[in-house]
PDB file of C-alpha atoms in Angstrom:
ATOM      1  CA  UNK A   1      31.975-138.207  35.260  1.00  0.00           C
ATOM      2  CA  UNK A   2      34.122-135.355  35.133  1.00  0.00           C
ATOM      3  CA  UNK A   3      32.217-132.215  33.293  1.00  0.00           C
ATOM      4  CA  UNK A   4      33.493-130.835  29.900  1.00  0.00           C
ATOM      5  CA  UNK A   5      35.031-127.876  31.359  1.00  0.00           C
ATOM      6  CA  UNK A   6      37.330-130.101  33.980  1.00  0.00           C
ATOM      7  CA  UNK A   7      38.115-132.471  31.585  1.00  0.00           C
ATOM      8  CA  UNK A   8      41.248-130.273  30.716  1.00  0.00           C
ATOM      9  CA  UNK A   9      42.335-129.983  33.903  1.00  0.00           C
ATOM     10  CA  UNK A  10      41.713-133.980  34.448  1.00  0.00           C
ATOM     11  CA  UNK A  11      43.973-134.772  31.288  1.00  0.00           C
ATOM     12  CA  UNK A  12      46.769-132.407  32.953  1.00  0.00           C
ATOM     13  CA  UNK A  13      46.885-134.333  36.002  1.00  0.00           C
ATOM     14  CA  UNK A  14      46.431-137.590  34.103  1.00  0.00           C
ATOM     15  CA  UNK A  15      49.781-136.589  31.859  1.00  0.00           C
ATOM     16  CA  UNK A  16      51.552-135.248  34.774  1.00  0.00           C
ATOM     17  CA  UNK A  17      50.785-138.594  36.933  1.00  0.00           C
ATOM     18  CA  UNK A  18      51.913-140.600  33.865  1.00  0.00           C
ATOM     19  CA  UNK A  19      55.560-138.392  33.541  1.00  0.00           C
ATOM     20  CA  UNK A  20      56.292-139.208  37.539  1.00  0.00           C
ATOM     21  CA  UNK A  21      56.587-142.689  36.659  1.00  0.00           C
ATOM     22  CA  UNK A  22      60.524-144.513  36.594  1.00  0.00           C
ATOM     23  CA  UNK A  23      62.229-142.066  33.606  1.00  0.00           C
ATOM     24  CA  UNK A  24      60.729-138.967  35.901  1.00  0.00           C
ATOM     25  CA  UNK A  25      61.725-140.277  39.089  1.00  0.00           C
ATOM     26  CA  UNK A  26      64.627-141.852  38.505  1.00  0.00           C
ATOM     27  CA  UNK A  27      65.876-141.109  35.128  1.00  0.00           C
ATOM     28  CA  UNK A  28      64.595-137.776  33.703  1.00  0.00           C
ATOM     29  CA  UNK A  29      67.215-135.724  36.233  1.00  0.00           C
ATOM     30  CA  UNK A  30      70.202-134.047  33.585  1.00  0.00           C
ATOM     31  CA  UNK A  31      73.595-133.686  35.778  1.00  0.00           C
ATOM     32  CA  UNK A  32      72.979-129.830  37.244  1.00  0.00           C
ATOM     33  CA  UNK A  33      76.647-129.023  39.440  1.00  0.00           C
ATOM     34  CA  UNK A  34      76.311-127.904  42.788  1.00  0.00           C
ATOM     35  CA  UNK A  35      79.794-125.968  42.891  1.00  0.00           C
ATOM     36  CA  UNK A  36      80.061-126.322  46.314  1.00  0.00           C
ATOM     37  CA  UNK A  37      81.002-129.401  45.941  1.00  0.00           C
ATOM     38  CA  UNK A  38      83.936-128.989  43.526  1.00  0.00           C
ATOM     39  CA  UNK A  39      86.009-128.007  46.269  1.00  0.00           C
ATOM     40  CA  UNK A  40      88.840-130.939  46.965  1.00  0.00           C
ATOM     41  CA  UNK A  41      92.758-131.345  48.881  1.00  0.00           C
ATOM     42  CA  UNK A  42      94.720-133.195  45.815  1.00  0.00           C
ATOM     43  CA  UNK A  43      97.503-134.117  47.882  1.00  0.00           C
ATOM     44  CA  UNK A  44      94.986-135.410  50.967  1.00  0.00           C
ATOM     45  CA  UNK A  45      96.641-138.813  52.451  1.00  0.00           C
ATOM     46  CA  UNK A  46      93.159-139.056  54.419  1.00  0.00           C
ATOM     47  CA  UNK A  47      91.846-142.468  53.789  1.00  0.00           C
ATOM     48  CA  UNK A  48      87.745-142.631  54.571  1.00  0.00           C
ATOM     49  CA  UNK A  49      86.843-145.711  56.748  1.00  0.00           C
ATOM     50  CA  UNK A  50      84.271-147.654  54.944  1.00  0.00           C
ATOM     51  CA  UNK A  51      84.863-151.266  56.574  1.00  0.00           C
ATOM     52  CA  UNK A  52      81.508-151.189  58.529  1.00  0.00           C
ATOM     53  CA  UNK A  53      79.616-151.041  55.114  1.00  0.00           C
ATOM     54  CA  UNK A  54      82.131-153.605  53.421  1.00  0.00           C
ATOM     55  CA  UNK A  55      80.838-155.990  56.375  1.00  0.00           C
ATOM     56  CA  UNK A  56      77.527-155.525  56.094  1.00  0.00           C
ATOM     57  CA  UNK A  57      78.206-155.735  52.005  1.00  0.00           C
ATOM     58  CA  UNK A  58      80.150-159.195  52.547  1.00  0.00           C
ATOM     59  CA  UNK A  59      77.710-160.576  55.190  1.00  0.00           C
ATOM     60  CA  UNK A  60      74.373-160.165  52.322  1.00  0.00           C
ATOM     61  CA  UNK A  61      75.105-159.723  49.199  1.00  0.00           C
ATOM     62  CA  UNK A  62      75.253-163.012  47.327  1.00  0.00           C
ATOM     63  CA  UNK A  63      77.071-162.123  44.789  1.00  0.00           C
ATOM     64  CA  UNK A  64      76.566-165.851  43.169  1.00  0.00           C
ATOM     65  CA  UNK A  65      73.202-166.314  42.231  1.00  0.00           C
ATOM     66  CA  UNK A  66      72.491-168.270  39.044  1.00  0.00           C
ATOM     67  CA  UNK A  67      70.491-165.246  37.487  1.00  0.00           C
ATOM     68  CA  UNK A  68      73.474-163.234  37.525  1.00  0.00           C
ATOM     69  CA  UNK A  69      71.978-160.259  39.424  1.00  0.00           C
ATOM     70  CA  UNK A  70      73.721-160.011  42.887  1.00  0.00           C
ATOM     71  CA  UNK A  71      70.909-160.159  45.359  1.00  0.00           C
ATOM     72  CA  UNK A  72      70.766-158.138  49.059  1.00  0.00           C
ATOM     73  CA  UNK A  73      69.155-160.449  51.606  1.00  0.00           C
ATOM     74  CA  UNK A  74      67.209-157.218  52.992  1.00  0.00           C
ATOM     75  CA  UNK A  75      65.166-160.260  55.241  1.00  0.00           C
ATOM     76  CA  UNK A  76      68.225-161.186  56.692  1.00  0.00           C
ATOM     77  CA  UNK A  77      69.424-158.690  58.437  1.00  0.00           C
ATOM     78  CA  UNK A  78      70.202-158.750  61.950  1.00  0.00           C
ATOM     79  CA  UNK A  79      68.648-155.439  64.078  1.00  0.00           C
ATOM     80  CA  UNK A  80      73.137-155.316  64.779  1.00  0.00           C
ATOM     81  CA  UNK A  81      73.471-154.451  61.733  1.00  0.00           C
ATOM     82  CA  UNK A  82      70.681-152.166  61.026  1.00  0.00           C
ATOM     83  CA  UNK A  83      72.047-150.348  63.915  1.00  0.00           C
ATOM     84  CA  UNK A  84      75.893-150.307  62.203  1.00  0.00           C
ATOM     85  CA  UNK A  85      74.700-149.406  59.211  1.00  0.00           C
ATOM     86  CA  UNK A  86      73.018-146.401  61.184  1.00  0.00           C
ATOM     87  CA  UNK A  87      76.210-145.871  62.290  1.00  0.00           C
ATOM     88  CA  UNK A  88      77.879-145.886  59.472  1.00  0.00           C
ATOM     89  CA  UNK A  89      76.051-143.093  57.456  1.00  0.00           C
ATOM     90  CA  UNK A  90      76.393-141.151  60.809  1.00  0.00           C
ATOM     91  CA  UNK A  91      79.988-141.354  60.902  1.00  0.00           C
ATOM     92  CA  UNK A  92      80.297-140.434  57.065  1.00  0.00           C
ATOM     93  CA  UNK A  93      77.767-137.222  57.667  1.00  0.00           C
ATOM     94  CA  UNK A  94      80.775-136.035  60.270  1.00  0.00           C
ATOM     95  CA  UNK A  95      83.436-136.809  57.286  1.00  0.00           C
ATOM     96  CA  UNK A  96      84.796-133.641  56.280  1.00  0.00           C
ATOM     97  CA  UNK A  97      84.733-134.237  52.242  1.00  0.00           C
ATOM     98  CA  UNK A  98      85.961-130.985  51.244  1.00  0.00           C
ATOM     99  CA  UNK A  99      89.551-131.646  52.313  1.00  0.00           C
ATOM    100  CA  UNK A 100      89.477-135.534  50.274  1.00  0.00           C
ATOM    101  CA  UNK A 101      91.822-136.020  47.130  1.00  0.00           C
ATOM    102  CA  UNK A 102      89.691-136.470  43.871  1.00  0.00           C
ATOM    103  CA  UNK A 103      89.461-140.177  44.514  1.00  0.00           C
ATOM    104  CA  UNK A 104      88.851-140.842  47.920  1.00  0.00           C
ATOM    105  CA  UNK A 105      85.697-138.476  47.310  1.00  0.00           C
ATOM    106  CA  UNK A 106      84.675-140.341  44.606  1.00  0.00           C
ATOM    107  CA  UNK A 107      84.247-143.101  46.319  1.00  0.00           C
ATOM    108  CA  UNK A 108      82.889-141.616  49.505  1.00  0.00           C
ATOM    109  CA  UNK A 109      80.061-140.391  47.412  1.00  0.00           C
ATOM    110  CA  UNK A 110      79.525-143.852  45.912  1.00  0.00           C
ATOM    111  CA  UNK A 111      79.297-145.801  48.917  1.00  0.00           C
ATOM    112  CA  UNK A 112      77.763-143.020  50.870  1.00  0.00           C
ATOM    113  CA  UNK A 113      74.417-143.345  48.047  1.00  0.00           C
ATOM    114  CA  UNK A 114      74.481-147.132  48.072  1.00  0.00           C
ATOM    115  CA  UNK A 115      74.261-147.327  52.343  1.00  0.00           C
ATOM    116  CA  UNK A 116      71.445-144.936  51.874  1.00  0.00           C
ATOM    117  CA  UNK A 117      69.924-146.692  49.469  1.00  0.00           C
ATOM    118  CA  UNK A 118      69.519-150.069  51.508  1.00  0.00           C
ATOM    119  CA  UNK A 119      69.201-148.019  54.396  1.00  0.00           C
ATOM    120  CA  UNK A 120      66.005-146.328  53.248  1.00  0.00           C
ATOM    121  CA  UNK A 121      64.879-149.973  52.311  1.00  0.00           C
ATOM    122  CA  UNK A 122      65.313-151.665  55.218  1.00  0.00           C
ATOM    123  CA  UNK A 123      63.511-148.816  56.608  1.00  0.00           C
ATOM    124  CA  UNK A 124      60.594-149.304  54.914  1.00  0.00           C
ATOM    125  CA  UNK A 125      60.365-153.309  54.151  1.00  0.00           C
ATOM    126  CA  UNK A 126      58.977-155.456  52.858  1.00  0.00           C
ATOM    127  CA  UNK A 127      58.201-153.861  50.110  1.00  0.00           C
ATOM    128  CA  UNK A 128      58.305-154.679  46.252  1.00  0.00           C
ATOM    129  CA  UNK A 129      59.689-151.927  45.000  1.00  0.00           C
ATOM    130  CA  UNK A 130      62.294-149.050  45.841  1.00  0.00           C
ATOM    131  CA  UNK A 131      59.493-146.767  43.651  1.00  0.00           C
ATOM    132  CA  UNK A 132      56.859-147.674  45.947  1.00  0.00           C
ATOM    133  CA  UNK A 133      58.892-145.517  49.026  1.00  0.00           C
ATOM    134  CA  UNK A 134      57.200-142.342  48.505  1.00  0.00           C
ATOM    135  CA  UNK A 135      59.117-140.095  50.692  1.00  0.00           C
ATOM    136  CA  UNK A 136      59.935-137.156  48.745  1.00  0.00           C
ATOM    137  CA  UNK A 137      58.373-134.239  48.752  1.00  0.00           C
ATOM    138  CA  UNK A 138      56.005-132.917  45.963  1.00  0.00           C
ATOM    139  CA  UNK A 139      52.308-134.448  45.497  1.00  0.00           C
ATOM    140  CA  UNK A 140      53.476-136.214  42.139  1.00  0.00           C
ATOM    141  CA  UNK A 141      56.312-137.582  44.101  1.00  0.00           C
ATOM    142  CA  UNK A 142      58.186-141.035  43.212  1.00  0.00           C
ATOM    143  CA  UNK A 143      60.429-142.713  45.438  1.00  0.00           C
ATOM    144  CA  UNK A 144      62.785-141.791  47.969  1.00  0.00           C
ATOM    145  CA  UNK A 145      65.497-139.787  45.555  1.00  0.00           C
ATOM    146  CA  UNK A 146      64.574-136.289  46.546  1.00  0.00           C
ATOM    147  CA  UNK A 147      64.121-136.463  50.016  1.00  0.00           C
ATOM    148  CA  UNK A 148      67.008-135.102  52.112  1.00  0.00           C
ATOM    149  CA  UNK A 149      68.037-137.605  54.438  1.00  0.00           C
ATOM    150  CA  UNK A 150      71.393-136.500  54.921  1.00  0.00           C
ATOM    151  CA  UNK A 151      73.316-133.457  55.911  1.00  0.00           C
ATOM    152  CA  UNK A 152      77.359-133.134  55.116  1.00  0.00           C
ATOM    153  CA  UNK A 153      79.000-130.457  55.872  1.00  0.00           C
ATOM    154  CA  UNK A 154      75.934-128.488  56.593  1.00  0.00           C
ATOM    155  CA  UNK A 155      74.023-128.606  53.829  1.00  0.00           C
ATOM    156  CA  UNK A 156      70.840-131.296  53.370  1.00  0.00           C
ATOM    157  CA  UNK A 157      71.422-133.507  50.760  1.00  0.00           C
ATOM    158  CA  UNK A 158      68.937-136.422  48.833  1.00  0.00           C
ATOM    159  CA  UNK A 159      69.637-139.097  46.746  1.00  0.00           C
ATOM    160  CA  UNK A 160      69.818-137.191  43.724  1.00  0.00           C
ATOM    161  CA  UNK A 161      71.720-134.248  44.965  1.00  0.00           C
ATOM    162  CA  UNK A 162      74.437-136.969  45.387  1.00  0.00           C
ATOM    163  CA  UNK A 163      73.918-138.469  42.059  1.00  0.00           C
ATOM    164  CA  UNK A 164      73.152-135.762  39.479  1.00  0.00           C
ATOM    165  CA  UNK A 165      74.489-132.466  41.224  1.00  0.00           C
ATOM    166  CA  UNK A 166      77.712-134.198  42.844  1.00  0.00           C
ATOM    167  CA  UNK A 167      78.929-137.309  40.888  1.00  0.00           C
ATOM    168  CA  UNK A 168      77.871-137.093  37.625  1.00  0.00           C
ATOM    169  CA  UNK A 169      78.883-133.410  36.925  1.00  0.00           C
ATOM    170  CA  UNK A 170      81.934-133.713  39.217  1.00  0.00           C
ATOM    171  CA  UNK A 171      83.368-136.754  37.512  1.00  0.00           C
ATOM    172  CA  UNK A 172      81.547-136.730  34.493  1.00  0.00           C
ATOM    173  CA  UNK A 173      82.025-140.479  34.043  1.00  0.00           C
ATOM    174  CA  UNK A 174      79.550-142.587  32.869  1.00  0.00           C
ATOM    175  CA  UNK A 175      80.713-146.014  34.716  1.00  0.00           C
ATOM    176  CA  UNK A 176      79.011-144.077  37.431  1.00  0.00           C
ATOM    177  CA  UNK A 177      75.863-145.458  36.454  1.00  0.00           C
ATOM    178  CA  UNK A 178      77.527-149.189  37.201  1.00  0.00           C
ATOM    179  CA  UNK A 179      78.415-147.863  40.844  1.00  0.00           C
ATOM    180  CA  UNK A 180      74.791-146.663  42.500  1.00  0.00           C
ATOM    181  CA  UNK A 181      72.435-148.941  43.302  1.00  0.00           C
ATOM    182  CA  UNK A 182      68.655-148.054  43.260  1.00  0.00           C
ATOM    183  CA  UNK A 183      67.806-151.267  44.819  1.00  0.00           C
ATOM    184  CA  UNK A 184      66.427-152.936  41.487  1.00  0.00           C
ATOM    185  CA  UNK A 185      66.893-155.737  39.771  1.00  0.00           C
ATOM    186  CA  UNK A 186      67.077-153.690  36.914  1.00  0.00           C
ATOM    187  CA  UNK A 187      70.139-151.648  38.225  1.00  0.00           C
ATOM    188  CA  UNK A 188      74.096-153.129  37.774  1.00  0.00           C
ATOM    189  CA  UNK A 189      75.101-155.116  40.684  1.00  0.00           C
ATOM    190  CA  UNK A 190      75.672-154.009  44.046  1.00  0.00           C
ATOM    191  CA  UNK A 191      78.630-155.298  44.776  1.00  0.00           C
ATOM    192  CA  UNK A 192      79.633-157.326  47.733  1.00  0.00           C
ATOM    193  CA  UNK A 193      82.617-154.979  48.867  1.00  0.00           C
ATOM    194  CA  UNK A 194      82.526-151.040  49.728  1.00  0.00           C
ATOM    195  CA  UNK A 195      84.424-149.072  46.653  1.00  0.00           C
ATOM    196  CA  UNK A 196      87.802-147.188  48.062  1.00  0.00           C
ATOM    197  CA  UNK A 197      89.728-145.024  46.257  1.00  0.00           C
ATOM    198  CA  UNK A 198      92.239-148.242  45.855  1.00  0.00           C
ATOM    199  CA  UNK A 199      90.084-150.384  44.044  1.00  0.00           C
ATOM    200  CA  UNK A 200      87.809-147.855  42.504  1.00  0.00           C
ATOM    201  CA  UNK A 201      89.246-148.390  38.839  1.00  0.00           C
ATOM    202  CA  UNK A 202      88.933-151.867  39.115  1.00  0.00           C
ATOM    203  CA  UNK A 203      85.516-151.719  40.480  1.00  0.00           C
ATOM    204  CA  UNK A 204      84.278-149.306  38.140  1.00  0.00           C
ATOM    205  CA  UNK A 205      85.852-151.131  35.223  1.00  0.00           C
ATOM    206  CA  UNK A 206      84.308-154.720  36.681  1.00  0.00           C
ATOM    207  CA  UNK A 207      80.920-153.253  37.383  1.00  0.00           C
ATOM    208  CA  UNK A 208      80.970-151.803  33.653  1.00  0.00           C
ATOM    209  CA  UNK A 209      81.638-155.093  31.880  1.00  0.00           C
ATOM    210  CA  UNK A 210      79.245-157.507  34.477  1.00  0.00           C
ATOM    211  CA  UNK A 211      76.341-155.431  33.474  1.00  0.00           C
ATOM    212  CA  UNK A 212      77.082-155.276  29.744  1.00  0.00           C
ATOM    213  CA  UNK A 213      77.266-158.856  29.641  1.00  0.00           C
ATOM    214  CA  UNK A 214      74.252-159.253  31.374  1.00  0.00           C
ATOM    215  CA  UNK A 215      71.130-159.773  29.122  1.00  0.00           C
ATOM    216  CA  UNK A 216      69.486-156.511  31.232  1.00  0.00           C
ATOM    217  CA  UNK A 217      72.123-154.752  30.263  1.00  0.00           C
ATOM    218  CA  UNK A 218      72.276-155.749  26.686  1.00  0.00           C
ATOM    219  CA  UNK A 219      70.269-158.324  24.721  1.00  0.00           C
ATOM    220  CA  UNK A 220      70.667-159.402  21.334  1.00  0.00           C
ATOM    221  CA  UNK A 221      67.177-160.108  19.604  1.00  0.00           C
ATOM    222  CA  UNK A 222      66.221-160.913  16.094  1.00  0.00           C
ATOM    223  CA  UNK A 223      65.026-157.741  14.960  1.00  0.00           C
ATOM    224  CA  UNK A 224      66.983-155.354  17.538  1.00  0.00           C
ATOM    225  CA  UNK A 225      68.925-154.632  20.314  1.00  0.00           C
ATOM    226  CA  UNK A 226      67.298-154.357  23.496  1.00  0.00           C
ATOM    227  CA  UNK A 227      69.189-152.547  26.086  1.00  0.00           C
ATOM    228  CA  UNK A 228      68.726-151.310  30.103  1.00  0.00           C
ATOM    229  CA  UNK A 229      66.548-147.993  29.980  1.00  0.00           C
ATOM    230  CA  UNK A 230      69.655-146.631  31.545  1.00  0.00           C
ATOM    231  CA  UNK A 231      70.979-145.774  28.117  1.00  0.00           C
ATOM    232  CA  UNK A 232      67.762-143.918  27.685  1.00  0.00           C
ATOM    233  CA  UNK A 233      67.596-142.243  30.269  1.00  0.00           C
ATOM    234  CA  UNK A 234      71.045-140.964  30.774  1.00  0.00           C
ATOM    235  CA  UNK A 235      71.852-141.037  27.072  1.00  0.00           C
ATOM    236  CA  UNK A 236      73.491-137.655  27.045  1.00  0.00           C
ATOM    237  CA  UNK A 237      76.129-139.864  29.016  1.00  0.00           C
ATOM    238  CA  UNK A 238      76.559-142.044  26.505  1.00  0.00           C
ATOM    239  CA  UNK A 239      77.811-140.040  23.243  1.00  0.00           C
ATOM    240  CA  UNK A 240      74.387-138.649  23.136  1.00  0.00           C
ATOM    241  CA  UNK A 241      73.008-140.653  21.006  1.00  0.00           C
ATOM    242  CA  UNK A 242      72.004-144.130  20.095  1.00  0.00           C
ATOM    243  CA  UNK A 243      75.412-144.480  17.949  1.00  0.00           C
ATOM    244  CA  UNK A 244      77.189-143.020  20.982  1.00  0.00           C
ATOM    245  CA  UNK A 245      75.593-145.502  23.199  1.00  0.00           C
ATOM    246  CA  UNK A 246      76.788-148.481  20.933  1.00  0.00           C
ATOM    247  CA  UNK A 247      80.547-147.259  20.964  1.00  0.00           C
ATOM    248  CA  UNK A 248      80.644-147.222  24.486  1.00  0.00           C
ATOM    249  CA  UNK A 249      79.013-151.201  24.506  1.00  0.00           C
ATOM    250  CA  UNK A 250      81.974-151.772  22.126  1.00  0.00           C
ATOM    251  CA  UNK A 251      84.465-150.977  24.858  1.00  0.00           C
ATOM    252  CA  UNK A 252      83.070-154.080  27.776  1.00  0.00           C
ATOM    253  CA  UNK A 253      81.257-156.259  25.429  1.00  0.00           C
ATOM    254  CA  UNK A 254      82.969-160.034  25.194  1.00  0.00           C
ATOM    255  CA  UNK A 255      84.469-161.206  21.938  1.00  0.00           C
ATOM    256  CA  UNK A 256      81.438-163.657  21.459  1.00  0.00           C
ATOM    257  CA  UNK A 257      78.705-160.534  21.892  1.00  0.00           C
ATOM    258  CA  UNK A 258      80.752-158.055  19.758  1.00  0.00           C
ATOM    259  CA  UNK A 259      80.065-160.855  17.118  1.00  0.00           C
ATOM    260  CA  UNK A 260      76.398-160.696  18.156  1.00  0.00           C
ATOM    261  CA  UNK A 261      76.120-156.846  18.356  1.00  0.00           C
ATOM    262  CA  UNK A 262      77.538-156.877  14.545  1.00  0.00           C
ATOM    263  CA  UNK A 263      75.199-159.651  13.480  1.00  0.00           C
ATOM    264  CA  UNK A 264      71.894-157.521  14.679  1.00  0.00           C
ATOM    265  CA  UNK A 265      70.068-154.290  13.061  1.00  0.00           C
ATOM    266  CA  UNK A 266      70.951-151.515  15.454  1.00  0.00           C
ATOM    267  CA  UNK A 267      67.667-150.628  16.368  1.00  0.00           C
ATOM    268  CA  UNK A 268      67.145-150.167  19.707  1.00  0.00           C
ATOM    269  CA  UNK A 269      64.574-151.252  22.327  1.00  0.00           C
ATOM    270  CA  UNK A 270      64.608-150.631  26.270  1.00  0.00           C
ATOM    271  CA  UNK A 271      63.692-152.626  29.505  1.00  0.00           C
ATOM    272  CA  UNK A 272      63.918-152.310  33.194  1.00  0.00           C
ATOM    273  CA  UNK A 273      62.680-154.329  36.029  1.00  0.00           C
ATOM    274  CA  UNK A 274      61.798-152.042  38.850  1.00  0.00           C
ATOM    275  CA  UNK A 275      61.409-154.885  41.315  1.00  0.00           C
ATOM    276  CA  UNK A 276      63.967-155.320  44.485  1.00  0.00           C
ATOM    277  CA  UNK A 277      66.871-156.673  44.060  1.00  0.00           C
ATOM    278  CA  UNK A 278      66.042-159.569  46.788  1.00  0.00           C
TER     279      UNK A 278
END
């Protein structure tokens, strides 16, 4: 029993242990640029090879299971593989990003976070959750999203440098947060092909609507509407505010759940299922 005198100091710790949970280590981070990364060639013809991660996409993600959440058969893959997907995130940290048009980047830095991502996994399975990788630094640490596991152009960069200091203030698009994959079931799909700055519109646009359709990413109850913590976390996204958030549903939600959405109180309710997306 802790004295009287430590029991501040206990309910410190206890309160900061309880803020490194999912919204601190995954959705608390606010888009902060890194301006070295604003620099870009607009008329760049250089196309980025990504078709060793569109195999490895095509070979195990089943993109057709009945729950509607594309799964990645992390089991399944062959020690080939592992090794091209090595490969793969070695050939994009020689890339030289700087001198990509606006698009191909874009996409670079999409794919680039999603290889990681079931990189880092495969690295570390079986295990239940992406959360449960406790690689980054800090002792309150959460998950793999701030350890530096790459370097590009000479600098070190983690998960969330790519996420919240590159693509999100970069672009500042919000179908960003249909792209990355953290691995969950939780998360939008990964999809089953690598993004390119051909079919990036379309893919953005596709991932957008799949995941709004989806009951994790909206759900219409009785009493409210229940939507992915995503829209919580990264409200500021999203209009900024739970009115903002509903305007941008409006835009990818099916005739027969914009009938839904205006036959339930707008109060709003949040969900997400940490568990891997296997």
């Amino acid at each position: 029993m802790p004295s009287t005198k430590a029991l501040p100091l206990v309910i410190l710790l206890l309160l900061l242990v309880s803020i490194s949970g999912p919204a601190a280590a995954y959705g608390a981070p606010a888009p902060k640029l890194w301006p070295r990364w604003l620099s870009h060639n607009a008329d760049s013809r250089i196309l980025v090879d990504h078709a060793d991660w569109d195999l490895i996409l095509q070979h195990y993600v089943d993109a057709n299971h009945p729950s509607g959440i594309n799964r990645f058969k992390y089991s399944s893959v062959s020690p080939e593989d592992r090794q091209g997907l090595k490969d793969y995130l070695r050939k994009m940290q020689e890339v030289h990003v700087s001198g990509l048009n606006r698009n191909e980047q874009k996409a670079y830095w999409i794919n680039l976070y999603n290889a990681l991502t079931v990189a880092v996994i495969l690295d570390h399975y079986p295990v239940q959750s992406i959360r449960d990788i406790d690689i980054s630094p800090g002792i309150f640490s959460n998950g793999p999203w701030d350890a530096e596991l790459l370097t590009i152009e000479g600098e070190k960069l983690s998960l969330n440098d790519i996420e919240h200091r590159i693509l999100r203030p970069v672009w500042q698009d919000n179908r960003i947060h249909y792209a990355v994959n953290c691995a969950s079931l939780g998360c939008p799909n990964l999809q089953p092909v690598a993004f390119t700055s051909q079919n990036l519109e379309m893919l953005l646009e596709k991932t957008a609507r799949d995941f709004i359709n989806h009951p994790r990413g909206v759900a219409f109850l009785a009493d409210r509407l229940r939507v992915s913590s995503i829209y919580f976390w990264f409200q500021a996204d999203f209009g900024g505010s739970e009115e903002g958030v509903i305007k941008h549903l409006r835009l990818y939600l099916s005739p027969e759940n914009l009938k839904k959405l205006d036959g339930v109180p707008k109060k709003m309710s949040q969900q997400y299922d940490w568990n891997l997306n296997e």
